[in-house]
């Protein structure tokens, strides 16, 4: 396939699949923009962490995963969920606290999980999902199953003890897991540089005897390629890889974030010049996979899906107090 | 200077009992005794008299043996051996007390203690002088025989209870001045020994404080035994003629003089004030004055026993000692003491509570029931069926106000009466209680039944 | 019946299950050829191999997380935590992930894992190796908590714990490892949430857990000589708690003494006492409820101090008598 | 198209935001993600970014204004759009919709005996002891606790209920206390282990006035106390008026004589005047429902059933069993019922049901040498009939003096509920009924 070559993709991916990936990116953007607005209106409560601007890492990393493959996600997990095949209507319903939501309204923004699609769930504890991914990989290893587990975590989580313990264990046991660090460069209140004294988090891989790569997280092609290589290695039984994808969240850490730690100019630069969706669209057009009109149509489809999702969520029933004590124990 | 929580002056039945109880309550105690542990009771009172009375009783039984069909061909006795046995009894008991004192970790100080107001006690033993300081002091000095200044008495020789129990020869004739308990008990002893005993009492009856029926009865019984009793008779003087003592007296303005070879003065006892002569305590007559808690006019200084009058009985002194200790350790005992009284004459008299006369005086509606021992099975069997049991009770509730018993073993039996009074049992409960048969003691329940109008053998 | 030690009963329960069910495996520090800190897993690596008797790095959080992840994806891991004190390091995975995932996910997924861990004092291991922290985990909805007191109970309860689809914290008291009782050879299960009346009595109920069951039994034997009849209830599992048996017993006796080794302040005894106070047994209480627990200090090293830090037989005797105004 | 710019809700606790600064003026263009204004919340200062693009048409607030969450702060639109002068109110979704209504607090009903149990409030007692007290409808009054600090245990209250006063008392003290009506439970014992001794009882005696004569003292307790309390209450709170009238009982006596063998053979009870008077009363009450009334609170309740209370003297008290529906009973049945209730009352075997529900009471003192008296109303009833003896008196009939058996009836009524005239009418009719009792048979 010629397009593939012009896109510099290593694995072969069909046009349809690429268009679908493009749509997924828009779904993520629309979803989180919409959630932002609903939060601001007080229509949904709690807190939320938005992945606007980080669409390429989620969609790229999950692009070639099957439903058997697993991911573990983070508090900023809407994108991962959508990329791993999650349904936006059930996600929106969850955020509205409805019984039709992924977690029947009991999990909310931070705990969306879809075990059927291989999404082992979003974790509210920073670094909490990393050892869990190792456990998932251990199952694959012990049961001799083919699947790999992609473990998403942020730059902040790489300073958690669980990260080090988990990476070490996966390494010594050669487990099929990919540690995928989305470095969006800012923690809740400051730059990653204030908390980490190395240039690239991927350098930490060396300490555990595994490969570590740094990629542009806003370039979906790069993300797909790097993840493909890591998952293939894992499937061959050669052990884990640490991927660090540099990206940028457009919104604050959570709702109450005045973003005092960065400038409007910097934000504007990332929005205007390094928008991962815009970049992918240009490449798709350049490769002749879509026209401008087709791209707009895909975007509108995504918008429509999202509007339908909101409608679905709003029409869905609230849980009753009878549900309060169900599912505490299996 | 050694300090103690409590110093007790006097090791008699008041003092030593108080000492042991105080030690058990955790006080550090010093017990000061200048003469003999056990005091008058053990050495010159109750114990020697009861020992000799027992001897006398044996003699009486031998004399009576033929009534039971038993012939005792010949018997004799030795006053020397009897006195020896008496001393042995005393020593056995004395060493018992010593053991208790030691066991209780009481500091025993031998010597006469001189008590001063600041509660220091100076004890002189020979040349040495020891001074101790005490938080509290109990004066248990006791008493000594009272000898009135009868004209001519001191010119001759006479006995008191202090000396009579060490007598070396049994006199053939004895005049006892005083018809109280001491005089009567000693009269019984010597009467059994064969001495001709004549009692001279100034009051119109013997043991004037005791129940009239009882003393009347006793007078009759003693007279029957050959003891001459002169009541309403006043001693006017003593003379010595031809080596014989002459006792002069006056009765109904009639002068009488008795020739005798021994005289016992037993008109009463007077407090022993040795060591407290200079202590500024208040007195009530010749007795140290105390309040209900037995505390004298000086705070922290208590007095008990014969020193304060009342019943001059060993068990009264003991009870007072315990009461004083209770007050010292803050375990106040508000109950009134119920002191039984015993006279170990032949027959015995035992009584508790108040007499009929006193009860009426106190305003009670009194109902009295007396049953005779003449018909008591056990008494008849023992040939000891002279005596009676009398209940003095308040009419409405049957509150037992007093019990009087005259007869054999009644000093042992009086405690049933005391128990009922102590526990506030009424005549009704007494009547309800089962007494064994045949016993002399069942006379008590018979009396109660009669009192209730339910008598079986009496009404 | 043959006698088995508590320790052997733990091992036998695991081995029997592992022979039957390939999904069951054991993870922990030094559990391989070394045989575990207390020797519980001795000989198991020889039988089941290093894959299933998985010797881990010293990474309590990592092990716990791996157990959660493998349980969530179809395994039935048993995790041996070398000393229950170390649960502090693994607690995030146990409390925030294992206990909550199913609820957070709206009833999806399950975490069938067992955390086996030796607890309690009496070995002279001092403050960081002697605690009884069961009340912490009993506080967390989503966890089950087991405290067996005999070899018989430990085998049956461990089987039930392994069969359970929820995370179970399984406390093994170090001083009980060498105690023995009759244990059947075959596999058997004692349901979680079923208390055992270890001794019947009429005057006072003692609810005692783990080693305190044995101390309470000793105390009861002494008290019997004075005519005091003590009933001893061993809850065996704190979560779920067999409230019914305890309520029935207290309703019968009217008096309750709760004894555990854990520090009294905030200990599980408070839960039992409160449960009774809120129950219909309240109206049958004829004396204040008495709790006995460890003193509010870390476990000291000196053997005399160590003993004094937790309830002993005379303490139980006194507590019972106090409850009876004797 | 107009798009509103609203005050965002930035935290779950935020209710208002304070406007700190406008970044845009009316007429400026705005891009998506561009900050429009800055606000201060309860947590932070934050710039509010636009969700829309277009021209800022209208601002509704100035710096320092406190703006409620979700309020429209401004409008963005095309240059052709016109913003309203005042912003439209925006309805936020009700966040609390999922919260179930708190169950309404139930109105606690006054439990029976609550009052009597109140006295247990400050007593140191175990729950078990309280349960036993409750089950036995008793209080801890006077119960001595055997536990520390006098705490009452189950056995203590059981002992108290079984009259086994756990107070130690000497036989003598017990006798004196019983005789003088002194409650041992209230006496402080000074003997060993708190045993009550004679002196304690004497100390507890009421200080006697200078009365030297012996008197018997009876403590108000039990039924006596209940009767005393009730009588005081009724006498003090009800304005009583008593009317009396003579009744010529000639015919009633004839009636009774005639009925006596009939009823006796039927019921084995001998019909008495009481039953005849009851029957007449019921019949008359039917015509005068205002006299068959209860006064409860501010309401006069006209009772439909005629249930007659029958005052029965018992040992040391007065009990009033109730004979239901007297108007519907024949004299035989009435005789049976009232005799049986009377017997039960005297043997203290009445059930509570048999003592309640009466609407009018009859008190008969005819067996004594009593003519008339002023009975006290049995509240909440509003009237009571006192019956005196039947005695032969000289009366004037048709101008000549004759001897007739005369009985005095005394009717006390509650003047709050009944006026004099209707009461008099009732009594008059009752008199006539008894003087012509054959009408009762009709």
mmCIF file of N, CA and C in Angstrom, chain D residues 307-373:
data_model
loop_
_atom_site.group_PDB
_atom_site.id
_atom_site.type_symbol
_atom_site.label_atom_id
_atom_site.label_comp_id
_atom_site.label_asym_id
_atom_site.label_seq_id
_atom_site.Cartn_x
_atom_site.Cartn_y
_atom_site.Cartn_z
ATOM 1 N N UNK D 307 -72.693 2.577 78.547
ATOM 2 C CA UNK D 307 -71.936 1.645 79.379
ATOM 3 C C UNK D 307 -71.916 2.198 80.793
ATOM 4 N N UNK D 308 -72.474 1.435 81.705
ATOM 5 C CA UNK D 308 -72.587 1.970 83.055
ATOM 6 C C UNK D 308 -71.466 1.474 83.962
ATOM 7 N N UNK D 309 -70.797 2.436 84.560
ATOM 8 C CA UNK D 309 -69.807 2.085 85.566
ATOM 9 C C UNK D 309 -70.515 1.783 86.863
ATOM 10 N N UNK D 310 -70.002 0.776 87.544
ATOM 11 C CA UNK D 310 -70.649 0.367 88.777
ATOM 12 C C UNK D 310 -69.614 0.456 89.884
ATOM 13 N N UNK D 311 -69.757 1.447 90.764
ATOM 14 C CA UNK D 311 -68.733 1.618 91.795
ATOM 15 C C UNK D 311 -68.807 0.474 92.784
ATOM 16 N N UNK D 312 -67.688 -0.217 92.973
ATOM 17 C CA UNK D 312 -67.658 -1.363 93.879
ATOM 18 C C UNK D 312 -66.624 -1.097 94.954
ATOM 19 N N UNK D 313 -67.066 -1.243 96.187
ATOM 20 C CA UNK D 313 -66.098 -1.063 97.267
ATOM 21 C C UNK D 313 -65.285 -2.335 97.394
ATOM 22 N N UNK D 314 -63.972 -2.204 97.412
ATOM 23 C CA UNK D 314 -63.102 -3.356 97.644
ATOM 24 C C UNK D 314 -62.232 -3.006 98.832
ATOM 25 N N UNK D 315 -61.424 -3.949 99.232
ATOM 26 C CA UNK D 315 -60.605 -3.690 100.400
ATOM 27 C C UNK D 315 -59.685 -2.513 100.127
ATOM 28 N N UNK D 316 -59.812 -1.514 100.933
ATOM 29 C CA UNK D 316 -58.976 -0.333 100.841
ATOM 30 C C UNK D 316 -59.019 0.333 99.480
ATOM 31 N N UNK D 317 -60.219 0.447 98.906
ATOM 32 C CA UNK D 317 -60.276 1.166 97.651
ATOM 33 C C UNK D 317 -61.616 1.060 96.987
ATOM 34 N N UNK D 318 -61.654 1.538 95.780
ATOM 35 C CA UNK D 318 -62.892 1.656 95.044
ATOM 36 C C UNK D 318 -62.558 1.302 93.604
ATOM 37 N N UNK D 319 -63.329 0.362 93.035
ATOM 38 C CA UNK D 319 -63.075 -0.016 91.652
ATOM 39 C C UNK D 319 -64.369 0.136 90.890
ATOM 40 N N UNK D 320 -64.271 0.575 89.644
ATOM 41 C CA UNK D 320 -65.470 0.811 88.865
ATOM 42 C C UNK D 320 -65.449 -0.058 87.612
ATOM 43 N N UNK D 321 -65.956 -1.273 87.683
ATOM 44 C CA UNK D 321 -66.076 -2.053 86.451
ATOM 45 C C UNK D 321 -67.171 -1.468 85.578
ATOM 46 N N UNK D 322 -67.075 -1.769 84.299
ATOM 47 C CA UNK D 322 -68.014 -1.173 83.368
ATOM 48 C C UNK D 322 -68.905 -2.249 82.753
ATOM 49 N N UNK D 323 -70.222 -1.986 82.791
ATOM 50 C CA UNK D 323 -71.174 -2.915 82.176
ATOM 51 C C UNK D 323 -71.587 -2.296 80.848
ATOM 52 N N UNK D 324 -71.212 -2.986 79.784
ATOM 53 C CA UNK D 324 -71.385 -2.405 78.456
ATOM 54 C C UNK D 324 -72.807 -2.591 77.951
ATOM 55 N N UNK D 325 -73.261 -1.617 77.188
ATOM 56 C CA UNK D 325 -74.537 -1.684 76.464
ATOM 57 C C UNK D 325 -75.710 -2.101 77.349
ATOM 58 N N UNK D 326 -75.836 -1.418 78.459
ATOM 59 C CA UNK D 326 -76.893 -1.767 79.417
ATOM 60 C C UNK D 326 -78.265 -1.631 78.786
ATOM 61 N N UNK D 327 -78.412 -0.649 77.908
ATOM 62 C CA UNK D 327 -79.715 -0.429 77.280
ATOM 63 C C UNK D 327 -80.154 -1.639 76.455
ATOM 64 N N UNK D 328 -79.167 -2.450 76.027
ATOM 65 C CA UNK D 328 -79.516 -3.570 75.159
ATOM 66 C C UNK D 328 -79.660 -4.877 75.930
ATOM 67 N N UNK D 329 -79.381 -4.826 77.250
ATOM 68 C CA UNK D 329 -79.434 -6.056 78.024
ATOM 69 C C UNK D 329 -80.782 -6.189 78.715
ATOM 70 N N UNK D 330 -81.305 -7.418 78.745
ATOM 71 C CA UNK D 330 -82.487 -7.686 79.543
ATOM 72 C C UNK D 330 -82.074 -7.769 81.008
ATOM 73 N N UNK D 331 -83.012 -7.687 81.907
ATOM 74 C CA UNK D 331 -82.671 -7.659 83.333
ATOM 75 C C UNK D 331 -81.943 -8.921 83.779
ATOM 76 N N UNK D 332 -82.258 -10.064 83.175
ATOM 77 C CA UNK D 332 -81.584 -11.301 83.557
ATOM 78 C C UNK D 332 -80.113 -11.222 83.197
ATOM 79 N N UNK D 333 -79.865 -10.858 81.944
ATOM 80 C CA UNK D 333 -78.459 -10.743 81.514
ATOM 81 C C UNK D 333 -77.740 -9.682 82.319
ATOM 82 N N UNK D 334 -78.419 -8.563 82.523
ATOM 83 C CA UNK D 334 -77.817 -7.461 83.256
ATOM 84 C C UNK D 334 -77.437 -7.922 84.665
ATOM 85 N N UNK D 335 -78.335 -8.678 85.278
ATOM 86 C CA UNK D 335 -78.043 -9.179 86.622
ATOM 87 C C UNK D 335 -76.790 -10.061 86.593
ATOM 88 N N UNK D 336 -76.762 -10.984 85.632
ATOM 89 C CA UNK D 336 -75.607 -11.874 85.539
ATOM 90 C C UNK D 336 -74.316 -11.083 85.373
ATOM 91 N N UNK D 337 -74.364 -10.173 84.388
ATOM 92 C CA UNK D 337 -73.131 -9.425 84.088
ATOM 93 C C UNK D 337 -72.695 -8.602 85.290
ATOM 94 N N UNK D 338 -73.624 -7.883 85.912
ATOM 95 C CA UNK D 338 -73.168 -7.009 87.000
ATOM 96 C C UNK D 338 -72.756 -7.799 88.235
ATOM 97 N N UNK D 339 -73.416 -8.919 88.493
ATOM 98 C CA UNK D 339 -72.991 -9.715 89.649
ATOM 99 C C UNK D 339 -71.589 -10.277 89.412
ATOM 100 N N UNK D 340 -71.390 -10.758 88.202
ATOM 101 C CA UNK D 340 -70.083 -11.358 87.919
ATOM 102 C C UNK D 340 -68.962 -10.321 87.993
ATOM 103 N N UNK D 341 -69.244 -9.138 87.414
ATOM 104 C CA UNK D 341 -68.211 -8.092 87.450
ATOM 105 C C UNK D 341 -67.934 -7.665 88.884
ATOM 106 N N UNK D 342 -69.018 -7.557 89.673
ATOM 107 C CA UNK D 342 -68.856 -7.152 91.073
ATOM 108 C C UNK D 342 -67.979 -8.145 91.818
ATOM 109 N N UNK D 343 -68.240 -9.434 91.572
ATOM 110 C CA UNK D 343 -67.457 -10.459 92.261
ATOM 111 C C UNK D 343 -66.003 -10.384 91.838
ATOM 112 N N UNK D 344 -65.807 -10.229 90.536
ATOM 113 C CA UNK D 344 -64.428 -10.135 90.027
ATOM 114 C C UNK D 344 -63.713 -8.939 90.659
ATOM 115 N N UNK D 345 -64.454 -7.837 90.749
ATOM 116 C CA UNK D 345 -63.845 -6.636 91.316
ATOM 117 C C UNK D 345 -63.419 -6.887 92.755
ATOM 118 N N UNK D 346 -64.289 -7.534 93.503
ATOM 119 C CA UNK D 346 -63.954 -7.768 94.914
ATOM 120 C C UNK D 346 -62.791 -8.735 95.063
ATOM 121 N N UNK D 347 -62.618 -9.604 94.073
ATOM 122 C CA UNK D 347 -61.491 -10.541 94.151
ATOM 123 C C UNK D 347 -60.295 -10.081 93.328
ATOM 124 N N UNK D 348 -60.400 -8.829 92.918
ATOM 125 C CA UNK D 348 -59.251 -8.246 92.228
ATOM 126 C C UNK D 348 -58.902 -9.018 90.962
ATOM 127 N N UNK D 349 -59.931 -9.425 90.240
ATOM 128 C CA UNK D 349 -59.667 -10.237 89.047
ATOM 129 C C UNK D 349 -60.132 -9.558 87.773
ATOM 130 N N UNK D 350 -60.458 -8.283 87.865
ATOM 131 C CA UNK D 350 -60.949 -7.598 86.672
ATOM 132 C C UNK D 350 -59.819 -7.434 85.665
ATOM 133 N N UNK D 351 -60.142 -7.584 84.400
ATOM 134 C CA UNK D 351 -59.148 -7.279 83.372
ATOM 135 C C UNK D 351 -59.239 -5.779 83.102
ATOM 136 N N UNK D 352 -58.190 -5.216 82.554
ATOM 137 C CA UNK D 352 -58.238 -3.771 82.267
ATOM 138 C C UNK D 352 -59.411 -3.417 81.358
ATOM 139 N N UNK D 353 -59.732 -4.323 80.442
ATOM 140 C CA UNK D 353 -60.837 -4.053 79.530
ATOM 141 C C UNK D 353 -62.160 -3.900 80.273
ATOM 142 N N UNK D 354 -62.263 -4.641 81.348
ATOM 143 C CA UNK D 354 -63.520 -4.620 82.083
ATOM 144 C C UNK D 354 -63.645 -3.367 82.947
ATOM 145 N N UNK D 355 -62.596 -2.588 82.989
ATOM 146 C CA UNK D 355 -62.644 -1.390 83.824
ATOM 147 C C UNK D 355 -62.706 -0.118 82.999
ATOM 148 N N UNK D 356 -62.759 -0.273 81.676
ATOM 149 C CA UNK D 356 -62.794 0.966 80.921
ATOM 150 C C UNK D 356 -64.007 1.045 80.005
ATOM 151 N N UNK D 357 -64.228 2.239 79.539
ATOM 152 C CA UNK D 357 -65.294 2.410 78.568
ATOM 153 C C UNK D 357 -66.617 2.858 79.140
ATOM 154 N N UNK D 358 -66.686 3.040 80.471
ATOM 155 C CA UNK D 358 -67.986 3.430 81.008
ATOM 156 C C UNK D 358 -68.305 4.867 80.620
ATOM 157 N N UNK D 359 -69.590 5.132 80.451
ATOM 158 C CA UNK D 359 -70.007 6.460 80.001
ATOM 159 C C UNK D 359 -70.789 7.200 81.085
ATOM 160 N N UNK D 360 -71.180 6.459 82.129
ATOM 161 C CA UNK D 360 -71.976 7.038 83.226
ATOM 162 C C UNK D 360 -71.829 6.075 84.387
ATOM 163 N N UNK D 361 -71.713 6.606 85.603
ATOM 164 C CA UNK D 361 -71.458 5.702 86.720
ATOM 165 C C UNK D 361 -72.574 5.777 87.763
ATOM 166 N N UNK D 362 -72.823 4.620 88.363
ATOM 167 C CA UNK D 362 -73.799 4.560 89.449
ATOM 168 C C UNK D 362 -73.087 4.129 90.714
ATOM 169 N N UNK D 363 -73.304 4.888 91.783
ATOM 170 C CA UNK D 363 -72.714 4.533 93.063
ATOM 171 C C UNK D 363 -73.850 4.283 94.034
ATOM 172 N N UNK D 364 -73.942 3.052 94.483
ATOM 173 C CA UNK D 364 -75.076 2.665 95.328
ATOM 174 C C UNK D 364 -74.640 2.475 96.769
ATOM 175 N N UNK D 365 -75.145 3.343 97.667
ATOM 176 C CA UNK D 365 -74.852 3.199 99.090
ATOM 177 C C UNK D 365 -76.109 2.807 99.847
ATOM 178 N N UNK D 366 -77.055 2.254 99.092
ATOM 179 C CA UNK D 366 -78.359 1.925 99.663
ATOM 180 C C UNK D 366 -78.323 0.889 100.763
ATOM 181 N N UNK D 367 -77.255 0.121 100.846
ATOM 182 C CA UNK D 367 -77.170 -0.897 101.897
ATOM 183 C C UNK D 367 -76.814 -0.265 103.230
ATOM 184 N N UNK D 368 -76.466 1.016 103.242
ATOM 185 C CA UNK D 368 -76.148 1.728 104.487
ATOM 186 C C UNK D 368 -77.295 2.692 104.815
ATOM 187 N N UNK D 369 -77.217 3.300 105.938
ATOM 188 C CA UNK D 369 -78.265 4.239 106.337
ATOM 189 C C UNK D 369 -78.016 5.607 105.726
ATOM 190 N N UNK D 370 -77.916 5.605 104.415
ATOM 191 C CA UNK D 370 -77.596 6.826 103.699
ATOM 192 C C UNK D 370 -78.792 7.197 102.833
ATOM 193 N N UNK D 371 -79.186 8.436 102.914
ATOM 194 C CA UNK D 371 -80.254 8.876 102.022
ATOM 195 C C UNK D 371 -79.652 9.474 100.757
ATOM 196 N N UNK D 372 -79.159 10.688 100.909
ATOM 197 C CA UNK D 372 -78.571 11.324 99.721
ATOM 198 C C UNK D 372 -77.111 11.653 99.964
ATOM 199 N N UNK D 373 -76.335 11.830 98.897
ATOM 200 C CA UNK D 373 -74.925 12.231 99.041
ATOM 201 C C UNK D 373 -74.454 12.894 97.757
#
